[in-house]
Every structure is written in structure tokens, then in C-alpha cells.
XYZ file of C-alpha atoms in Angstrom:
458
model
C -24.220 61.166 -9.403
C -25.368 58.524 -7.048
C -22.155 56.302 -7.689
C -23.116 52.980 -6.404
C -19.259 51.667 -6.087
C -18.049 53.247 -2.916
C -14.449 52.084 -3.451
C -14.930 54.012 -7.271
C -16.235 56.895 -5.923
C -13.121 57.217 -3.311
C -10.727 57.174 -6.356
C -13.082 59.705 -8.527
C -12.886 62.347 -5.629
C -8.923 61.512 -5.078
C -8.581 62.138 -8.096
C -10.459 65.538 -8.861
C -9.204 66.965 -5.413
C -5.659 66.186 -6.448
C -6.047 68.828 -9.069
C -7.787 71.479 -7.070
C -10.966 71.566 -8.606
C -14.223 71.600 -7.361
C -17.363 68.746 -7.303
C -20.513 68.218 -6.614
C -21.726 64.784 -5.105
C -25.056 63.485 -5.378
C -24.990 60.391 -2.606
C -26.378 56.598 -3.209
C -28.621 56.265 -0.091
C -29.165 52.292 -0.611
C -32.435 52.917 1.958
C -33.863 55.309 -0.378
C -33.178 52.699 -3.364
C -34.265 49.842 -1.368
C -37.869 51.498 -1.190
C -37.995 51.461 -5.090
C -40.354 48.117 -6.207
C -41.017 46.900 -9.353
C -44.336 47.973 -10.339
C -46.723 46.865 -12.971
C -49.519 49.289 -12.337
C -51.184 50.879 -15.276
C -50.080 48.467 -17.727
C -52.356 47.268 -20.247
C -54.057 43.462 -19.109
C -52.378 42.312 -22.276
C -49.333 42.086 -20.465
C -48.496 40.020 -17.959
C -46.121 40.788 -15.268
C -44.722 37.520 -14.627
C -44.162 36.808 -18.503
C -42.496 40.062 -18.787
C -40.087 39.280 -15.994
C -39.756 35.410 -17.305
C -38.458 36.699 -20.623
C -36.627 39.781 -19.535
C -36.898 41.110 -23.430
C -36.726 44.927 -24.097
C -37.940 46.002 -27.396
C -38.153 49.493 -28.550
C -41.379 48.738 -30.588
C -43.768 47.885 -27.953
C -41.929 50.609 -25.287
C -41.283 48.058 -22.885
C -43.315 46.791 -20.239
C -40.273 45.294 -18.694
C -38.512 48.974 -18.777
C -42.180 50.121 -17.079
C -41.644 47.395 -14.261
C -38.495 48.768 -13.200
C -39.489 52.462 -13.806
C -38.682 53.303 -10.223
C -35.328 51.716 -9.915
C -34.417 53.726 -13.181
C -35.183 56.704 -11.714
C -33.487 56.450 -8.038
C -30.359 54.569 -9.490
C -29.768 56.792 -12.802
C -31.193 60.676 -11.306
C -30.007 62.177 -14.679
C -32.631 64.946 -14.480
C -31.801 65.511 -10.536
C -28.190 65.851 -11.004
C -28.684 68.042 -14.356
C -30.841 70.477 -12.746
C -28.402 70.930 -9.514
C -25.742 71.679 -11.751
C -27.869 74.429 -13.464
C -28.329 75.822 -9.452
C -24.601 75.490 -8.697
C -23.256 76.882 -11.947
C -25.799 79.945 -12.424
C -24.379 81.167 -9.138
C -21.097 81.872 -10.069
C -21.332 81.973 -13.872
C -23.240 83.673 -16.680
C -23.119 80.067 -18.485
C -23.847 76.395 -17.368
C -22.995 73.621 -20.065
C -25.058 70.622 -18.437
C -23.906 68.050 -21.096
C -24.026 64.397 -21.679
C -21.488 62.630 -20.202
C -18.597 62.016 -23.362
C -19.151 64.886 -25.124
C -16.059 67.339 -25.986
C -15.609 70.230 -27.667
C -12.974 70.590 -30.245
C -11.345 74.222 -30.344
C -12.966 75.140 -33.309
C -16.625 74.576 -31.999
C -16.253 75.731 -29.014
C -14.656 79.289 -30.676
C -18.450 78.794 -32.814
C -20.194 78.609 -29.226
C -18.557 81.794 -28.498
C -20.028 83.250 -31.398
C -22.935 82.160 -31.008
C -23.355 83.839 -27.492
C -22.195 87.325 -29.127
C -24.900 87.219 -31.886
C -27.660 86.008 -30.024
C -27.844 88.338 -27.149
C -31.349 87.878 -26.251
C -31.120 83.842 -26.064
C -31.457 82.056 -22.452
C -30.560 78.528 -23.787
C -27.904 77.493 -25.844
C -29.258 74.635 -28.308
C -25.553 72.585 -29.312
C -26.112 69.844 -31.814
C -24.201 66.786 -31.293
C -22.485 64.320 -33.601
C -21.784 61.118 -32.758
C -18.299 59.804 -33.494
C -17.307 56.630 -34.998
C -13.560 57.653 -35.161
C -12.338 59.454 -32.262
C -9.314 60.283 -33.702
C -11.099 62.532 -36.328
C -11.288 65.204 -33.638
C -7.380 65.477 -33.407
C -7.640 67.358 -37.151
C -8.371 71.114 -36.790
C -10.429 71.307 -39.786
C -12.673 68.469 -38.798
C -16.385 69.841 -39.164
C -18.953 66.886 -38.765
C -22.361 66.634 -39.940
C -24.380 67.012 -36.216
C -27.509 65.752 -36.333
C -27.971 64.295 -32.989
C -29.976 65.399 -30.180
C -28.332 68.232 -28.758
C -26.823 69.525 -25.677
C -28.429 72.601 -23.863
C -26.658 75.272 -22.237
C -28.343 77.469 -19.743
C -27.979 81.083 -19.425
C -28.081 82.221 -15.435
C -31.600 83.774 -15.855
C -32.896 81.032 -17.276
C -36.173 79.949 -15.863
C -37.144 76.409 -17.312
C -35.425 73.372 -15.562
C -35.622 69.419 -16.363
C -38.114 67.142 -15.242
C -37.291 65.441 -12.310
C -39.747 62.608 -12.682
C -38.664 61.507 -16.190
C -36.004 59.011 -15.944
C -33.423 57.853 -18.291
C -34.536 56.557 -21.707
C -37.451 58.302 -21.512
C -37.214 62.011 -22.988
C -35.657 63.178 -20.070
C -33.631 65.867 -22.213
C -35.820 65.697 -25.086
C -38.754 67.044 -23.012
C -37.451 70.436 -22.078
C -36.392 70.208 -26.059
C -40.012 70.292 -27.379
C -41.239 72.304 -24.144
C -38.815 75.627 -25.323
C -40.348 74.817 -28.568
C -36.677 73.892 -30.448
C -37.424 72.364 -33.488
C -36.868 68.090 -33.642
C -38.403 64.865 -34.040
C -38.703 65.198 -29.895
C -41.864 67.658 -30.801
C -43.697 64.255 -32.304
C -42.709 61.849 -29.677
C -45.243 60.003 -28.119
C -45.226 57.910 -24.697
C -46.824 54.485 -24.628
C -50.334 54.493 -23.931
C -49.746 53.678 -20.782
C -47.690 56.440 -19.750
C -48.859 59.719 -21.650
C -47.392 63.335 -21.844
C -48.110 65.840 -19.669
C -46.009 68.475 -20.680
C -46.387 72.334 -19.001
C -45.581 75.380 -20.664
C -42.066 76.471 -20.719
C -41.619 79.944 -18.378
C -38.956 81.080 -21.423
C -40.510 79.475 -24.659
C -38.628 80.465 -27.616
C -35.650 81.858 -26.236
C -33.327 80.154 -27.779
C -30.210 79.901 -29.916
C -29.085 77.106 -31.745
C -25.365 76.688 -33.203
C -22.185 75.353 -32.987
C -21.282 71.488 -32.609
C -20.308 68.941 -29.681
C -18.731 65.689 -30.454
C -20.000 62.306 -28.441
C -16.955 60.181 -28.283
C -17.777 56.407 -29.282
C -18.363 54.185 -26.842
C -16.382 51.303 -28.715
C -20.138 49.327 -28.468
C -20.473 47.065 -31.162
C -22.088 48.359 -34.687
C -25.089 46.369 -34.024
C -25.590 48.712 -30.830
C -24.896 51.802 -32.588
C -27.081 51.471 -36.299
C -29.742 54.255 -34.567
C -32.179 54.863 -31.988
C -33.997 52.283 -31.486
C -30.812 49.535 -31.122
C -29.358 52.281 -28.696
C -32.865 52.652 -26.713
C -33.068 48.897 -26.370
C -29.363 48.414 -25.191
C -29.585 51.279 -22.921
C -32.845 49.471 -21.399
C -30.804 46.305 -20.932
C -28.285 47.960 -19.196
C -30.713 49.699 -16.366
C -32.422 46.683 -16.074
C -28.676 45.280 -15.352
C -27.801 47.835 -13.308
C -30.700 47.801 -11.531
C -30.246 43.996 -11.075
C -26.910 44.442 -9.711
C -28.033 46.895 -6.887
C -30.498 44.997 -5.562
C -28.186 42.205 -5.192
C -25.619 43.937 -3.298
C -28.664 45.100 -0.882
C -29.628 41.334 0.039
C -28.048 40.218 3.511
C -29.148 36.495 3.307
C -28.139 36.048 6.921
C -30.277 39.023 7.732
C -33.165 37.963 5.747
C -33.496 34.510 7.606
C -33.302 36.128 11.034
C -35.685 39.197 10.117
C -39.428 39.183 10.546
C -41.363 40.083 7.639
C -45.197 40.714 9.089
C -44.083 42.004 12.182
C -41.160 44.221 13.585
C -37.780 42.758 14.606
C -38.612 44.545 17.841
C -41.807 43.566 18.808
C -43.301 46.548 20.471
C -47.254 46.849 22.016
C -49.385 48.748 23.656
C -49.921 47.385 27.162
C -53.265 46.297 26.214
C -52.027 44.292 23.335
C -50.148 42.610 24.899
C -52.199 41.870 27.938
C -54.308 40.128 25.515
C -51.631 38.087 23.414
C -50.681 36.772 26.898
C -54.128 35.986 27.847
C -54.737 34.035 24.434
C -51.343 32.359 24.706
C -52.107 30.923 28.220
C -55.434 29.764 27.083
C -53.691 27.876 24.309
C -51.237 26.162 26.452
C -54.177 23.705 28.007
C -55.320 22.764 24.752
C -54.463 19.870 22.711
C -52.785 19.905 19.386
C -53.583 19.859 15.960
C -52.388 18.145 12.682
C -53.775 17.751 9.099
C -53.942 13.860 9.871
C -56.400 14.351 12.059
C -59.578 14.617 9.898
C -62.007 12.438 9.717
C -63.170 11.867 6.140
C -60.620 11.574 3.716
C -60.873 12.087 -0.149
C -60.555 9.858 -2.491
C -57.254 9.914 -4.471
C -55.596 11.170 -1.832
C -54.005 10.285 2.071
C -54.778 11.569 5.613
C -51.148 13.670 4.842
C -52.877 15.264 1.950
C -53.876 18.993 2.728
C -57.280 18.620 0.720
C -59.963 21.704 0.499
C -62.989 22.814 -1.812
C -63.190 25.908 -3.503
C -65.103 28.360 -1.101
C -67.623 28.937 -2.828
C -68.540 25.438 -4.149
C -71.882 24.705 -3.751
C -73.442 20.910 -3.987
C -76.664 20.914 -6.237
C -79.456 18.245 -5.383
C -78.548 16.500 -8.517
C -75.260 15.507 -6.964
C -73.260 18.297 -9.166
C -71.714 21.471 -7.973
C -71.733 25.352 -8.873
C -69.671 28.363 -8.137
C -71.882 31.115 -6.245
C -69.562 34.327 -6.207
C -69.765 35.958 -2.837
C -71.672 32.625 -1.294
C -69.588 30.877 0.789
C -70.368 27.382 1.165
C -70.855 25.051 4.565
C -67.957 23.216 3.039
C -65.558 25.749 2.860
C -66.026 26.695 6.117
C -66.179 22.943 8.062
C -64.194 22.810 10.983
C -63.090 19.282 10.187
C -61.598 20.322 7.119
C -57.776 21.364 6.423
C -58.786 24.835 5.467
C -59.883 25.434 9.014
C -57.634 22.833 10.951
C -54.449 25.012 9.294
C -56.015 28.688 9.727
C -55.965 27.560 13.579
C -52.994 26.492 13.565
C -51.280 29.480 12.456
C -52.950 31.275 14.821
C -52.239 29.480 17.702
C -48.799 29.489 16.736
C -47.909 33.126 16.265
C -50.198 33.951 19.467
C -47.526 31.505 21.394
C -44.661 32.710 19.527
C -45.237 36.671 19.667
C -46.105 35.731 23.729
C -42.961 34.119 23.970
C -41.256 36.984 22.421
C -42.611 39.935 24.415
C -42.905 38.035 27.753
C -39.329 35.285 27.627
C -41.456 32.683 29.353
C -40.700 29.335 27.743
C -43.823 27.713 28.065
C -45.017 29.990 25.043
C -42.401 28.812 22.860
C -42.187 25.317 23.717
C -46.014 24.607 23.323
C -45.710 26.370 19.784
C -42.541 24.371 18.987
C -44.862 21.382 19.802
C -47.282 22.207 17.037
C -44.848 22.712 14.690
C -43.204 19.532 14.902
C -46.506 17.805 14.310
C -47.615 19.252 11.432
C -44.631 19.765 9.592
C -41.922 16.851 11.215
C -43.705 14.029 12.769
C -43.848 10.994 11.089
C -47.430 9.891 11.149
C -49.286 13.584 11.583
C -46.965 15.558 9.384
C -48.919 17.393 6.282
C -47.255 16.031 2.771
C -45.352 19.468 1.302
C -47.317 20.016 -1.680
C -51.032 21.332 -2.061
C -52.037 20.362 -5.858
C -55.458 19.059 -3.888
C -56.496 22.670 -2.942
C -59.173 24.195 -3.798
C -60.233 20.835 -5.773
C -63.456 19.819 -6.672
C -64.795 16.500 -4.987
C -64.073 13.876 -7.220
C -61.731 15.763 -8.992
C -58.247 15.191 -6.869
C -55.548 16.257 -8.353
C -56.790 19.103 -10.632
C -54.781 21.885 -10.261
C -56.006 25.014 -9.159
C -53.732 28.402 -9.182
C -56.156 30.661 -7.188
C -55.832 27.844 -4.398
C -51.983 29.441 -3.352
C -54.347 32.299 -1.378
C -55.458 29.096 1.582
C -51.043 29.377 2.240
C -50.789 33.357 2.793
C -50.972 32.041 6.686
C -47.244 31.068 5.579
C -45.717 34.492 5.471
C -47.004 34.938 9.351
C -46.350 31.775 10.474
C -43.202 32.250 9.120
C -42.135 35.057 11.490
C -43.733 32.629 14.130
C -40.755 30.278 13.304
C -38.101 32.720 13.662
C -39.433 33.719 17.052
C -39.165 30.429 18.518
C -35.577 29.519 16.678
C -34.182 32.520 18.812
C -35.596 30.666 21.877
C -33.092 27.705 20.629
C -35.550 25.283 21.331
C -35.757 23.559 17.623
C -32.783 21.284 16.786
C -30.498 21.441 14.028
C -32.482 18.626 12.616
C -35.421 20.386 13.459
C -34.640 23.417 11.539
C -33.205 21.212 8.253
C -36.335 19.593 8.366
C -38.319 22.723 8.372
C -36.229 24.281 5.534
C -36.666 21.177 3.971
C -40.250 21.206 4.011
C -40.689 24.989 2.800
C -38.382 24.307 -0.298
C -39.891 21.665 -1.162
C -43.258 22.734 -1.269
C -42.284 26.024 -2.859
C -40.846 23.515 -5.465
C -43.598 21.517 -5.834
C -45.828 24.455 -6.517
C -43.864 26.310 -9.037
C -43.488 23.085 -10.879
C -47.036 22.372 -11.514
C -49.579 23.217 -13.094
C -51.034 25.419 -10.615
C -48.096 27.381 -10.523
């Protein structure tokens, strides 16, 4: 069921085909993962996403916001429900009975003899309700007369008229099995279980309510996990949590291509395609562009005090000055300030602009004048000695007077990155930066991702 290990998966079907018996494969399509995202939507604001991730913790108590993040992972990577319920529609072909049971489980001779049984005496049941005991000692199963105490959530086996299926959308951890439990109305704890408040129940009626049989007993062999894992439910919940999250980890991993990911474009396709218009009008923009003259952070004309000419320096946008010689914040006001065309705010908006226009000409059209004009700009306002702009920002979004400050909300004035990133990559395939170009670039992007996260801001 979506085995992730290609080279494991080879040996598994070796394996069963060298005894001439059938399988069923479930594939890992690693596009299909790669479209699952972590997700924090619907948690409560209590929680914050970014703490949860910091501290990775999984706790049973508080049903996990971290397990919620990863919720779609789980669910692509581990499709317990998805593989149980093909099973059901493969086995009820063929067979009047289809044991869909947890992986480890065995039956020892004398309870599968009380399955039997329990079939005869119970004509009228569709499902099959096995308890399970969980073993401590393995080898207890090799004595005949061994007869454990099962208590555990059971296993359910599924008559081929059987109308109620698992839910696909649960994933593992999370009821899954215990759903369809307390939907056919078998008696358990399951029938009390509650989802976070975040995530409630939603449970439909089951198509075969009541018919039911329960009997007999499976063993779940141990797992040799260490007694701390095993004391109950909750230590098992949280361990089984830690290993999705793992798991999940692990995957996503194995997906990255860093080579890829410093060639690929992430605002625009690797293949830029337009409509003839489109492009008609990048090319028109571009030319315009290629008369004009350039522009650097350096080139302002007032400059704050507390800081340097290299300093990108802005004021929140809506700051307003009082007469008094104070300021307020006026939500939805934008102030003159903001929007001066003098200031760095503007000056770098421009810039980006400019500088994808050239690129994404360059790129649809091959004509190197595009590239090398942008190429120009980029040098001076990331590389050239006297113009370059310093890699930090703690003077964003900053009060006058108040340099230095640090402002979180002021990381929105750099979204232009992501775009002018692409920009970059454009004109790198043109070859026209040097390899001391492109260090210095790199050098310049870590370090003010650095910078940021370091600070208080960040």
C-alpha cells in the first residue's frame, strides 16, 4: 500500500510471486504526494503554526496541532482506509469472507476454529467483530491452550453482502477503524470518542447497523517497541504521530531535487508561454526600458538618521504625521510617505519590475539586449560597491526617528523577491552573470535571509 521504497517493493513482489500467490498494489505516485501541504487551517488562534513546527511535540492530550498540520501527508502517504476498502472489493468477489486486518495480527488454530463457529451460529451477521489482544510474549502463541484476555480494538471481517465500507477521508491515528466500529453500532469506548474541536464528527448512518457478530480472538504480535511505547493508548497514539510526522519528513526529502529547485521558476512556468498579445506588450515595455537609466537604493536623496545611503529605509504605509510633529496609524489611509517616489519602497517596486519585464523579454524573444540591460540593474543594486543596498531590512517599515525598531509585518515590502527571483534565473541561463556574479548574489540572499530570521523582526 503505497510503498515508498521502490527497491523494497521489488523484493516484496519477488517474493509473493515466487510462491504463486496473488497481490494487490496500491502505487506511490510522488506527484500526487507532492501536492499534499501542510495546512494549519481551522486551528484554533491559540496555536501558532510556526511554534508548532519549531517544537515538533505531539501530545495525545491536546490532539495535536502538529498531527493537524500534516493531516494531508498522513493521509496520501499512509491510505489505510483506501487500501482496506479495495481489499473488501477484491475479496467479496471471489469469497463469501474478507478478513481486512491490521497488519501483525495472526490467528492461532484454536481461534481461528472459534471464528468458524462463530460464522455457523450467527447466520444472519454481515460483519465479523474479532477482538484483539496484544502480545507481550510472542512465543505464548506457540502453546495450544493459550487463550488471552482480548480487549483491544478489534478486527472486522466483512461478509460479501456487506454494504458499509471505511472512510476514506479519515487517516491513520484518527478513528479510521474505530469509526465504522461505532457507525454499525458495536459496543466500545470508540462510541464516546470525540475529535478535537477543531475537527468534529460527522458520522452517517451505517446501510447494515446492527448486523453484527462478535467472537473469537486475533493476536497482535509485539512490535519489540520499548515498554514506555506500549503502557496504553495514549503513549501508542503519540509514538504513532511521531512516526507519520517522520515518515512524512522523509518523503518530502527524497522529493527535493536541489539542482532542480535552483534552475526552476517559481512565479512563472519553466516554459514561458503567452498569448501573442502578451507578449507583444512585454516586448514593447522591455524596449522602453532599455533607454532608461538605472536605479539603486543609494540614490535617494534624504537619508535617515541612524542609518546610510545603503540602508533600505521605509515608513509604515499608513503612517500619518500629525501637526504636533507625532504620527498615527490610519487603517486603510495610505500616507504621501508611503507612497514617495524618492523613497526605497518605490525605488525597489520599480526595480523589480523593470527587471522581470527585461528578463521574461529576454526569455520569450533570445535578444540579448533584454538580458544584459537587466543584468545591469542587478549588479547595481545588489553587487556594486558604492550603489549596492546593505542585505538586511531591520529599518523597514520604521517609524522616523525610530531606526532600528524592528518591525515583522515589514517582510511584506520583499514579496517582490520571489518574482525577481525567477527574473535571476532567466538571465543566468543567458550566461551573462559571472561566477563571481552569481556567489555574490547567493551571497547576498543568504545573508539577508539570515539577518532577518535572526532578529527581532523575524
Amino acid at each position: 500500500n503505497r510503498i515508498t521504497d521502490e527497491a523494497m517493493e521489488r523484493e516484496l513482489i519477488a517474493l509473493i510471486s515466487s510462491k504463486a500467490e496473488k497481490y494487490l498494489s496500491v502505487p506511490f505516485d510522488r506527484a500526487g504526494y507532492a501536492q499534499c501541504f501542510l495546512d494549519a487551517s481551522g486551528l484554533p488562534k491559540r496555536f501558532d503554526p510556526v511554534d508548532i513546527l519549531r517544537n515538533m511535540q505531539v501530545s495525545a492530550k491536546d490532539g495535536s496541532p502538529l498531527e493537524w498540520l500534516y493531516r494531508h501527508k498522513n493521509l496520501y502517504a499512509i491510505n489505510l482506509n483506501g487500501a482496506r476498502n479495495l481489499a473488501v472489493a477484491e475479496g467479496c468477489k471471489d469469497f463469501r469472507w474478507t478478513l481486512v486486518f491490521d497488519g501483525n495480527t495472526f490467528f492461532s488454530a484454536s481461534g481461528f476454529a472459534q471464528l468458524q463457529d462463530l460464522v455457523k451460529v450467527n447466520p444472519e451477521a454481515k460483519y465479523l467483530v474479532v477482538p484483539m489482544a496484544r502480545m507481550s510474549n510472542n512465543s505464548n502463541l506457540l502453546d495450544p491452550a493459550f487463550a488471552p484476555q482480548a480487549f483491544d480494538e478489534p478486527q472486522i471481517a466483512f461478509r460479501n453482502d456487506a454494504r458499509d465500507r471505511f472512510d476514506e477521508n479519515l487517516r491513520y491515528g484518527n478513528m479510521n477503524k474505530a469509526e465504522l466500529l461505532a457507525r454499525l453500532g458495536i459496543p466500545g469506548p470508540w462510541n464516546v470518542w470525540r475529535g478535537t474541536p477543531w475537527e468534529p464528527r460527522h458520522r452517517t448512518a451505517a446501510a447494515d447497523y446492527g448486523k453484527f457478530a462478535t467472537g473469537a480472538w486475533v493476536a497482535r504480535l509485539g512490535t519489540g517497541a520499548e515498554d514506555s511505547v506500549e503502557t496504553g493508548n495514549a503513549s501508542r497514539w503519540s509514538a504513532r504521530m511521531q512516526g507519520i510526522i517522520q515518515h512524512c519528513d522523509k518523503l518530502d526529502q527524497s522529493l527535493l531535487n536541489p539542482a532542480a529547485l535552483a534552475q526552476s521558476l517559481n512565479c512563472y512556468q519553466d516554459k514561458l508561454t503567452f498569448s501573442k498579445l502578451t507578449q507583444s506588450a512585454i516586448v514593447t515595455g522591455a524596449t522602453a526600458l532599455l533607454g532608461l537609466p538605472q536605479l539603486s537604493i543609494a540614490q535617494k536623496q534624504v537619508v535617515e538618521p541612524g542609518t546610510s545611503k545603503n540602508d533600505y529605509f521605509s515608513v509604515p504605509p499608513h503612517l500619518h504625521a500629525k501637526p504636533d510633529g507625532k504620527f498615527v496609524h490610519i487603517d486603510g489611509v495610505r500616507s504621501a510617505a508611503a507612497d514617495n517616489p524618492d523613497s526605497d519602497r518605490s525605488r525597489f517596486m520599480i526595480f523589480v519590475q523593470r527587471t522581470v519585464i527585461l528578463a521574461t523579454a529576454y526569455k520569450t524573444t533570445g535578444e540579448l539586449r533584454y538580458a544584459q540591460k537587466a543584468a545591469e540593474a542587478v549588479r547595481l543594486w545588489f553587487l556594486d560597491k558604492d550603489q549596492h543596498m546593505r542585505p538586511h531590512a531591520r529599518f523597514a517599515q520604521m517609524q522616523p526617528g525610530q531606526a532600528g525598531a524592528a518591525n515583522f509585518t515589514a517582510i511584506v515590502e520583499f514579496r517582490h523577491i520571489w518574482p525577481l527571483l525567477d527574473a535571476i534565473r532567466m538571465l543566468a541561463s543567458a550566461h551573462i552573470f559571472s561566477t563571481n556574479d552569481l556567489a555574490g548574489l547567493q551571497k547576498w540572499f543568504a545573508t539577508f535571509r539570515a539577518d532577518w530570521m535572526a532578529g527581532k523582526a523575524g
